[in-house]
Amino acid sequence: MLGYQKDQKKLSFSTRIKSVIEKEGKVLLSLEETYFYPEGGGQPADEGTINGKPVHHVFLEEGEVYHQLDAFSGLTIHMPVTCEVSRKTREDHSVQHTAQHVLTAVLKDEFSVDTVSFHLGKVHATIDTAEEVSLDVARQAEDMVNGYIGEDLKVSIYHKDPRGAKALPLRKSLSVEKDIRIVQVGDVDYCGCGGTHVNSLKDLQLFKIMQVEKYKGGSRLYYVAGHRALRYLREMEDTISLLKKELLVNVDEMPFRVRQLKEDKETLHKEKEALSASYAKTLVEHCKETIQVVKVAFEDDFIQVLGQEMMKVGKIGAYYREDGRLFLFTGQQASAKALLQDLKMDFRFRGGGGDTMVQGYVEVLEELIPFVSRLYERLLRLEVSARL
Ligand SMILES: [Zn+2]
């Protein structure tokens, strides 16, 4: 039996180092006796210190518990050490893990939903279920879990042999064959489990499902309990006050306000597109040359519209901005790609496109004007050869 299972309350203890393994810039210690919880069953390892040095990870391998610390921690074999398991982390993990027992039991007993896995993260915990869970079912389950918290059900842990264990209404099949550790929550849940748990459900304070999403044919439920639930509510409160300030409305008006803003945005976008198209058309109509090379201050989107209009009337347009951005629209008159390919030999131009248009950047701004001049020359030569 592991140390934490013998005495869950023991968080400070003294022992000696049994072995030291240096590995990839880390050191792995085993101790003659340890009360650290090693990662397992979806629950992360305990945190804490050994002789004041932080323990980064604890894991079980072939029956031995290893504590991972920074290399060169000055800890050597047979050395007496003082160990501290972080109470805060242990209590938090115990709260979230016990909440999982109750949630899983409620889902199974009341809604015939099986839990297939559990993961305890830094901010929230999740369970994955075999069957899909609707938001309505999740809320009913949430109410029931909070009901049991209100009743302050006691959690008891005891050991049974296989025959004794079989007589209990166990929630899931057992993974060990002897000396089975049973965790019982009131008469709601009986489960063979090696994790850490609270002594009674009052420690869970409040249970809240944050989100339900579809996952692998079933659902993934995100939840918080205890201090995490309070922290979650505060974060929500902060988000809502920020939104209130930005949207200048009360909470109940928010959905309406957001919908309205989205509609406004769509209308403006349509108007902008129509204006762009008509402005581009006017510019093209007023352009007397068949080849136009000009510096502009337009956004990319508008340059695209302008280029399309030029190509429609069989004209060539090259537009550049002072930031080095350049567009060349040749349409059917020449290959934009081939033209720029030649210039790439002498200038640092990065871009892409095809035969009808290319867009990109002149990477060194000092080269922009010489680049554009050379491009203009090449385009004029095209025009001359076309006339011949
Ligand atoms: Zn458990």
PDB file of C-alpha atoms and ligand atoms in Angstrom, residues 43 97-98 100-101 171 181 183 191-197, ligand 1:
ATOM      1  CA  GLN A  43      -5.192  12.815 -11.147  1.00  0.00           C
ATOM      2  CA  HIS A  97     -11.490  14.069  -7.769  1.00  0.00           C
ATOM      3  CA  THR A  98     -14.252  13.444  -5.231  1.00  0.00           C
ATOM      4  CA  GLN A 100     -15.885  13.340 -10.209  1.00  0.00           C
ATOM      5  CA  HIS A 101     -17.034  10.315  -8.152  1.00  0.00           C
ATOM      6  CA  ARG A 171     -19.642   1.366 -10.109  1.00  0.00           C
ATOM      7  CA  ARG A 181      -9.442  -0.027  -1.680  1.00  0.00           C
ATOM      8  CA  VAL A 183     -14.098   4.659  -1.662  1.00  0.00           C
ATOM      9  CA  CYS A 191     -15.844   2.595  -6.195  1.00  0.00           C
ATOM     10  CA  GLY A 192     -12.484   0.830  -6.152  1.00  0.00           C
ATOM     11  CA  CYS A 193     -10.114   3.794  -6.323  1.00  0.00           C
ATOM     12  CA  GLY A 194      -6.503   4.687  -5.458  1.00  0.00           C
ATOM     13  CA  GLY A 195      -6.830   8.495  -5.555  1.00  0.00           C
ATOM     14  CA  THR A 196      -7.060  11.109  -2.803  1.00  0.00           C
ATOM     15  CA  HIS A 197     -10.476  12.250  -1.571  1.00  0.00           C
TER      16      HIS A 197
HETATM   17 ZN    ZN B   1     -11.362   8.212  -6.338  1.00  0.00          ZN
END
